[in-house]
Short mmCIF file of C-alpha atoms in Angstrom, two decimals:
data_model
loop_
_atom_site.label_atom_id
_atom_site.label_comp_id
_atom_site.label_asym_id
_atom_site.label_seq_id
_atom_site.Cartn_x
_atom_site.Cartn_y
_atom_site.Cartn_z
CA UNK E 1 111.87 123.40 99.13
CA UNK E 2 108.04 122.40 99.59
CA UNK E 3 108.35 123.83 103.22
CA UNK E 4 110.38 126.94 103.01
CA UNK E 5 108.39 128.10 100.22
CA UNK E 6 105.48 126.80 100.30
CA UNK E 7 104.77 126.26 103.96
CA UNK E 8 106.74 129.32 105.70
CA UNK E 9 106.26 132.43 104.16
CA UNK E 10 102.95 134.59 105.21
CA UNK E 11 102.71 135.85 101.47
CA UNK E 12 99.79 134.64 100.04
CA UNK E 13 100.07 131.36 98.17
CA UNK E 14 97.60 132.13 95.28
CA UNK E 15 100.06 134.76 94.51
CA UNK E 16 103.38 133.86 94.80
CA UNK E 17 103.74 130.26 94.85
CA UNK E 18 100.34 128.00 92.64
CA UNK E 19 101.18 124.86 91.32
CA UNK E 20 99.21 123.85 88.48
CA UNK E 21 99.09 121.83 85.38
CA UNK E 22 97.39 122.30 82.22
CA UNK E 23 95.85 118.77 80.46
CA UNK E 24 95.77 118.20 76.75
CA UNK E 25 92.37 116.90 75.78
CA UNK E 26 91.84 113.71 76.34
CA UNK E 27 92.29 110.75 73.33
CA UNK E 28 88.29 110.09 73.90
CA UNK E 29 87.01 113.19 71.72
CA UNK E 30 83.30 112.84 72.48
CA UNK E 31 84.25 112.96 76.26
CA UNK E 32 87.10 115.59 76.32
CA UNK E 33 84.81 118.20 74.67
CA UNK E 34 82.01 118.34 77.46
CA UNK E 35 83.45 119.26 81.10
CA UNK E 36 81.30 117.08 83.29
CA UNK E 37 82.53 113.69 80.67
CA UNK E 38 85.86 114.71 81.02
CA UNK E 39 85.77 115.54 84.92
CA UNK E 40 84.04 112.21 85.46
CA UNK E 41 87.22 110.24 83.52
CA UNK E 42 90.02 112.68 85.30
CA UNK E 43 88.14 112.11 88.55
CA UNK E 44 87.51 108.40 88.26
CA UNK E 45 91.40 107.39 87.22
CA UNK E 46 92.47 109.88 90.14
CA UNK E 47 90.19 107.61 92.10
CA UNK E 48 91.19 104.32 91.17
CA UNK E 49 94.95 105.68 91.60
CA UNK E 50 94.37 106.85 95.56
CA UNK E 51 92.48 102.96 95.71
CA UNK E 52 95.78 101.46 94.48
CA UNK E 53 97.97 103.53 97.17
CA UNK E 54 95.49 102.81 99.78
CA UNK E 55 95.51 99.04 99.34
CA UNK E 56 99.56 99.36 98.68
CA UNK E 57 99.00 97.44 94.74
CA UNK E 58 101.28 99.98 92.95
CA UNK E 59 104.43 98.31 91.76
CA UNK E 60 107.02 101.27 92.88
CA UNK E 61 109.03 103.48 90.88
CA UNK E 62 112.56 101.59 90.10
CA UNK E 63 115.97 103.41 89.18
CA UNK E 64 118.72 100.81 87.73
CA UNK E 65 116.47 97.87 88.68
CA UNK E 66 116.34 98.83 92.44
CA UNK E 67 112.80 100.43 94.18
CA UNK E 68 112.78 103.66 95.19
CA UNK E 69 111.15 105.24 98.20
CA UNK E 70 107.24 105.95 97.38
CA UNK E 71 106.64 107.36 100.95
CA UNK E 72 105.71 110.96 99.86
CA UNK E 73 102.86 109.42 97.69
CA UNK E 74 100.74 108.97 101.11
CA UNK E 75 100.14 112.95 100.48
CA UNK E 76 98.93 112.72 97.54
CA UNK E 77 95.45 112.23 98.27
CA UNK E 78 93.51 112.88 101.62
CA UNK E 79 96.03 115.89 102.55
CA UNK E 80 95.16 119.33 103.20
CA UNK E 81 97.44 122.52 103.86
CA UNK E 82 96.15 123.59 106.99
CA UNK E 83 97.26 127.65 107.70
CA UNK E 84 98.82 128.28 111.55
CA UNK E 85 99.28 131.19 113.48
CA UNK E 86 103.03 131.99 114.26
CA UNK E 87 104.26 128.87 112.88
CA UNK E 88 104.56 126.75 109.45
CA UNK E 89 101.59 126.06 107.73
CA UNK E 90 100.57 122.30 108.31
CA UNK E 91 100.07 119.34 105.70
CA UNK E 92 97.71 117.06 107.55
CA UNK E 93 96.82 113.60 105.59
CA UNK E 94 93.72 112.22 106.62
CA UNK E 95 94.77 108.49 105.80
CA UNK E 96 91.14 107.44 106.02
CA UNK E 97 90.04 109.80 103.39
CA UNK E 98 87.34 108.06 101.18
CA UNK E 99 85.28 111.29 99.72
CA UNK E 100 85.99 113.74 96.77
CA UNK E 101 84.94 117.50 97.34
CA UNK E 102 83.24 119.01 94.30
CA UNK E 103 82.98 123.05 94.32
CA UNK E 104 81.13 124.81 91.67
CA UNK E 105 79.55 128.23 92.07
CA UNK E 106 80.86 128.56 95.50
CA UNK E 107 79.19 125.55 96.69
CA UNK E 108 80.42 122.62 98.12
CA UNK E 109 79.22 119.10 97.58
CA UNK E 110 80.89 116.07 98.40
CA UNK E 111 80.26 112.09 97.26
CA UNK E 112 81.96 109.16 98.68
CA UNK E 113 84.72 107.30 96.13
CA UNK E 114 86.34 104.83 98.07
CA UNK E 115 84.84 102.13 100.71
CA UNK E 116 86.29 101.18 104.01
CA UNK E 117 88.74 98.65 102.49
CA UNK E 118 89.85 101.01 100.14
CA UNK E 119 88.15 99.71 97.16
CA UNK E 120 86.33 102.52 94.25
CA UNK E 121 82.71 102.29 95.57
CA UNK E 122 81.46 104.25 92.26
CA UNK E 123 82.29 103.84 88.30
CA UNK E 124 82.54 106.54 85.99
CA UNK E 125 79.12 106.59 84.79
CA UNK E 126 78.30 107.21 88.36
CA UNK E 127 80.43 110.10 89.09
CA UNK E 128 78.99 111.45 85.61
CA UNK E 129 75.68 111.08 86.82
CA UNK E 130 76.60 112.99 90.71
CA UNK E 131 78.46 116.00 88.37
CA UNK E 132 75.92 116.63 86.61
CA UNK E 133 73.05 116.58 89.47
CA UNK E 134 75.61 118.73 91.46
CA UNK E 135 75.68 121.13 88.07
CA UNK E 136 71.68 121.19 87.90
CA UNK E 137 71.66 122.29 91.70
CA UNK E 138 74.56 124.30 91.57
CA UNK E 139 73.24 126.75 89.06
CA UNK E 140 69.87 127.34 91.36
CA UNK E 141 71.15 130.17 92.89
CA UNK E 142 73.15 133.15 90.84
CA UNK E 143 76.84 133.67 91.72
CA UNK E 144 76.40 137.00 92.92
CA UNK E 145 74.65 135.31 95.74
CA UNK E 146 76.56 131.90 96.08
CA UNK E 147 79.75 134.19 96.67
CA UNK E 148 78.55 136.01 100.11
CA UNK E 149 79.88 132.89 101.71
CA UNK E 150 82.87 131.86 99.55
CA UNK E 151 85.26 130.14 101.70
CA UNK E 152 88.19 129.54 98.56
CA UNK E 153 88.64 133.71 98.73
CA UNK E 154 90.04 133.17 102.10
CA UNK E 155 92.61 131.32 101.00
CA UNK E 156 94.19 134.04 98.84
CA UNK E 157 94.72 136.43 101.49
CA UNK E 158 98.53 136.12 103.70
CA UNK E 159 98.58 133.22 105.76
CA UNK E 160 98.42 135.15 109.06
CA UNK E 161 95.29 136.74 108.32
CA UNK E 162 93.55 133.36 106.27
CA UNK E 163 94.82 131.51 109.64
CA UNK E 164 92.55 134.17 112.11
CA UNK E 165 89.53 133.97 109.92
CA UNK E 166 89.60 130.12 109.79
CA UNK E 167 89.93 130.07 113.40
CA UNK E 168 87.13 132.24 113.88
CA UNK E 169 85.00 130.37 111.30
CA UNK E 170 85.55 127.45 113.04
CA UNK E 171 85.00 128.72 116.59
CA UNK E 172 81.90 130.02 115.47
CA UNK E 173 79.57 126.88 115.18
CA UNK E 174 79.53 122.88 115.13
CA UNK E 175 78.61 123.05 111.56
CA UNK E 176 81.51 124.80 110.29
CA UNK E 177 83.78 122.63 111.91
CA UNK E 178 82.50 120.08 110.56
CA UNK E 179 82.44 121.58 107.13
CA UNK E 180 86.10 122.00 107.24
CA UNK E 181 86.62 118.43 108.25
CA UNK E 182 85.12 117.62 104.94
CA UNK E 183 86.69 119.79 102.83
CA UNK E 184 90.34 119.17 104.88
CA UNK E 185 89.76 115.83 105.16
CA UNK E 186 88.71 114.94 101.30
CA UNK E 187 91.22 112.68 98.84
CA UNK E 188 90.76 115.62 96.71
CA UNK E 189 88.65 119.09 95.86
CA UNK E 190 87.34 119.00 91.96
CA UNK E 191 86.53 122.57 91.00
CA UNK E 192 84.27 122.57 87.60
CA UNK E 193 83.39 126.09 87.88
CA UNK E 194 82.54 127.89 84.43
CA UNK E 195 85.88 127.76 82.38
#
Protein backbone atom coordinates (compact mmCIF):
# COMPACT_ATOMS: atom_id res chain seq x y z
CA UNK A 1 0.00 0.00 0.00
CA UNK A 2 2.38 2.81 1.51
CA UNK A 3 4.39 2.56 -1.83
CA UNK A 4 1.92 2.24 -4.60
CA UNK A 5 -0.01 4.99 -3.24
CA UNK A 6 1.86 6.93 -1.52
CA UNK A 7 5.26 6.66 -3.13
CA UNK A 8 4.35 6.04 -7.01
CA UNK A 9 1.85 8.14 -8.29
CA UNK A 10 2.97 11.83 -9.64
CA UNK A 11 -0.45 13.26 -8.27
CA UNK A 12 0.20 15.51 -5.71
CA UNK A 13 0.21 14.10 -2.19
CA UNK A 14 -1.41 17.10 -0.35
CA UNK A 15 -4.27 16.29 -2.53
CA UNK A 16 -4.95 12.93 -2.94
CA UNK A 17 -3.34 10.97 -0.36
CA UNK A 18 -2.60 13.29 3.59
CA UNK A 19 -2.46 11.36 6.52
CA UNK A 20 -3.40 13.10 9.52
CA UNK A 21 -4.78 12.83 12.94
CA UNK A 22 -6.79 15.07 14.95
CA UNK A 23 -5.84 15.12 19.08
CA UNK A 24 -8.43 15.57 21.77
CA UNK A 25 -7.18 18.12 24.25
CA UNK A 26 -5.00 17.03 26.45
CA UNK A 27 -6.11 15.81 30.36
CA UNK A 28 -3.72 18.90 31.60
CA UNK A 29 -6.39 21.81 30.93
CA UNK A 30 -4.13 24.76 31.75
CA UNK A 31 -1.63 23.33 29.11
CA UNK A 32 -4.00 22.03 26.34
CA UNK A 33 -5.61 25.50 26.00
CA UNK A 34 -2.37 27.53 24.97
CA UNK A 35 -0.56 26.06 21.69
CA UNK A 36 3.06 26.57 22.59
CA UNK A 37 2.15 24.40 26.38
CA UNK A 38 0.59 21.89 24.50
CA UNK A 39 3.26 21.68 21.55
CA UNK A 40 5.98 21.57 24.20
CA UNK A 41 4.13 18.24 25.98
CA UNK A 42 3.21 16.59 22.31
CA UNK A 43 6.77 17.41 21.29
CA UNK A 44 8.58 16.32 24.42
CA UNK A 45 6.68 12.65 24.75
CA UNK A 46 7.33 12.34 20.83
CA UNK A 47 10.87 12.96 21.97
CA UNK A 48 11.31 10.75 24.72
CA UNK A 49 9.47 8.01 22.42
CA UNK A 50 12.23 8.36 19.32
CA UNK A 51 14.98 8.21 22.66
CA UNK A 52 13.40 4.86 23.63
CA UNK A 53 13.62 3.43 19.86
CA UNK A 54 17.00 4.81 19.50
CA UNK A 55 18.46 3.16 22.59
CA UNK A 56 16.15 -0.12 21.64
CA UNK A 57 14.23 0.18 25.62
CA UNK A 58 10.70 -0.34 24.17
CA UNK A 59 9.29 -3.65 25.28
CA UNK A 60 7.70 -4.76 21.69
CA UNK A 61 4.27 -5.16 20.69
CA UNK A 62 3.13 -8.97 21.62
CA UNK A 63 0.17 -10.96 19.88
CA UNK A 64 -0.83 -14.29 21.96
CA UNK A 65 2.24 -13.83 24.20
CA UNK A 66 4.76 -13.93 21.25
CA UNK A 67 6.77 -10.41 19.96
CA UNK A 68 6.02 -9.10 16.93
CA UNK A 69 8.26 -7.48 14.38
CA UNK A 70 8.87 -3.61 15.40
CA UNK A 71 11.22 -3.05 12.36
CA UNK A 72 9.02 -0.42 10.56
CA UNK A 73 9.22 1.75 13.80
CA UNK A 74 12.97 2.80 12.65
CA UNK A 75 10.80 5.25 10.21
CA UNK A 76 9.12 6.71 12.48
CA UNK A 77 11.32 9.41 13.36
CA UNK A 78 14.41 10.81 11.37
CA UNK A 79 12.67 9.82 7.87
CA UNK A 80 11.88 12.03 5.14
CA UNK A 81 9.94 11.38 1.73
CA UNK A 82 12.38 12.45 -0.62
CA UNK A 83 10.55 13.20 -4.39
CA UNK A 84 12.60 11.47 -7.60
CA UNK A 85 12.53 12.06 -11.07
CA UNK A 86 11.23 9.01 -13.17
CA UNK A 87 11.15 6.75 -10.33
CA UNK A 88 9.38 6.12 -6.76
CA UNK A 89 9.58 8.70 -4.38
CA UNK A 90 12.24 7.77 -1.65
CA UNK A 91 11.83 7.31 2.29
CA UNK A 92 15.32 8.02 3.52
CA UNK A 93 15.81 7.56 7.55
CA UNK A 94 18.53 9.46 8.79
CA UNK A 95 19.26 6.99 11.80
CA UNK A 96 21.40 9.64 13.45
CA UNK A 97 18.67 12.13 13.56
CA UNK A 98 18.87 14.08 16.93
CA UNK A 99 17.02 17.60 15.95
CA UNK A 100 13.26 18.61 15.70
CA UNK A 101 12.33 21.14 12.82
CA UNK A 102 9.93 23.84 13.98
CA UNK A 103 8.11 25.90 11.00
CA UNK A 104 5.95 28.77 11.79
CA UNK A 105 5.26 31.64 9.41
CA UNK A 106 7.24 30.06 6.74
CA UNK A 107 10.29 29.94 8.73
CA UNK A 108 12.31 27.28 9.74
CA UNK A 109 14.06 26.82 13.03
CA UNK A 110 15.48 23.84 14.35
CA UNK A 111 16.75 22.77 18.19
CA UNK A 112 18.58 19.71 19.07
CA UNK A 113 16.36 16.89 21.26
CA UNK A 114 18.40 14.02 21.50
CA UNK A 115 22.36 13.64 22.34
CA UNK A 116 24.80 11.37 20.67
CA UNK A 117 23.84 8.34 22.82
CA UNK A 118 20.43 8.85 22.16
CA UNK A 119 19.42 10.26 25.39
CA UNK A 120 16.54 13.64 25.54
CA UNK A 121 19.15 16.46 25.90
CA UNK A 122 16.14 19.02 26.76
CA UNK A 123 12.91 18.80 29.23
CA UNK A 124 9.71 20.21 28.53
CA UNK A 125 10.14 23.43 30.15
CA UNK A 126 12.95 23.81 27.75
CA UNK A 127 11.28 23.13 24.56
CA UNK A 128 8.50 25.61 26.04
CA UNK A 129 10.96 28.12 26.49
CA UNK A 130 12.70 27.52 22.46
CA UNK A 131 8.69 27.67 21.11
CA UNK A 132 8.04 30.48 22.38
CA UNK A 133 11.45 32.47 21.48
CA UNK A 134 10.93 30.87 17.97
CA UNK A 135 7.12 32.49 18.20
CA UNK A 136 8.58 36.04 19.34
CA UNK A 137 11.02 35.89 16.23
CA UNK A 138 8.77 34.30 14.01
CA UNK A 139 6.18 37.00 14.05
CA UNK A 140 9.06 39.82 13.13
CA UNK A 141 8.36 39.73 9.74
CA UNK A 142 4.54 39.69 8.20
CA UNK A 143 3.48 36.55 6.27
CA UNK A 144 2.99 38.24 3.17
CA UNK A 145 6.71 38.52 3.22
CA UNK A 146 7.83 35.24 5.05
CA UNK A 147 5.90 33.38 2.11
CA UNK A 148 8.20 34.67 -1.00
CA UNK A 149 10.40 31.81 0.01
CA UNK A 150 8.00 29.10 1.27
CA UNK A 151 9.53 25.86 0.62
CA UNK A 152 6.19 23.57 2.17
CA UNK A 153 4.14 25.05 -1.19
CA UNK A 154 6.45 22.99 -3.19
CA UNK A 155 5.45 20.10 -1.84
CA UNK A 156 1.82 20.34 -3.00
CA UNK A 157 2.53 20.50 -6.54
CA UNK A 158 2.85 16.65 -8.68
CA UNK A 159 5.83 14.93 -7.76
CA UNK A 160 7.53 15.37 -11.15
CA UNK A 161 7.46 18.96 -11.05
CA UNK A 162 8.19 19.29 -6.80
CA UNK A 163 11.19 16.76 -7.80
CA UNK A 164 12.76 19.53 -10.66
CA UNK A 165 12.37 22.45 -8.37
CA UNK A 166 14.09 20.66 -5.42
CA UNK A 167 16.78 19.72 -7.66
CA UNK A 168 17.26 23.07 -8.81
CA UNK A 169 17.00 24.53 -5.28
CA UNK A 170 19.53 22.41 -4.28
CA UNK A 171 21.91 22.86 -7.23
CA UNK A 172 21.67 26.36 -6.68
CA UNK A 173 23.89 27.01 -3.52
CA UNK A 174 25.79 25.23 -0.48
CA UNK A 175 23.30 26.73 1.80
CA UNK A 176 20.30 25.22 0.46
CA UNK A 177 21.69 21.96 0.49
CA UNK A 178 22.37 22.15 3.57
CA UNK A 179 19.01 23.48 4.53
CA UNK A 180 17.41 20.46 3.16
CA UNK A 181 19.69 18.20 5.08
CA UNK A 182 18.12 19.72 8.10
CA UNK A 183 14.79 19.70 7.32
CA UNK A 184 15.21 15.88 5.55
CA UNK A 185 17.26 14.82 8.05
CA UNK A 186 15.11 15.99 11.32
CA UNK A 187 13.27 13.20 13.82
CA UNK A 188 10.38 15.31 13.03
CA UNK A 189 8.92 18.88 11.51
CA UNK A 190 6.45 20.66 14.28
CA UNK A 191 4.32 23.16 12.40
CA UNK A 192 2.59 25.72 15.06
CA UNK A 193 1.47 28.05 12.49
CA UNK A 194 -1.74 30.21 13.46
CA UNK A 195 -4.62 27.59 13.89
Amino acid sequence: FWSDAYLAPDSSVVMNLNPFFVLEDGPDNNRSKDQCGRAASLTFSAIKFASSLKRETIVPDAFRGKPLCMDQFRALFGASRVPKIGERDAVEVDPESSHVVVLQNNQMYFFQALGVDGSVCVNEQDILEILAAIQTDATKLPPDITSRNSLGVLTTLPRKEWAAARNVIVSTSKHNETAFEVIDGALFVLVIDDV
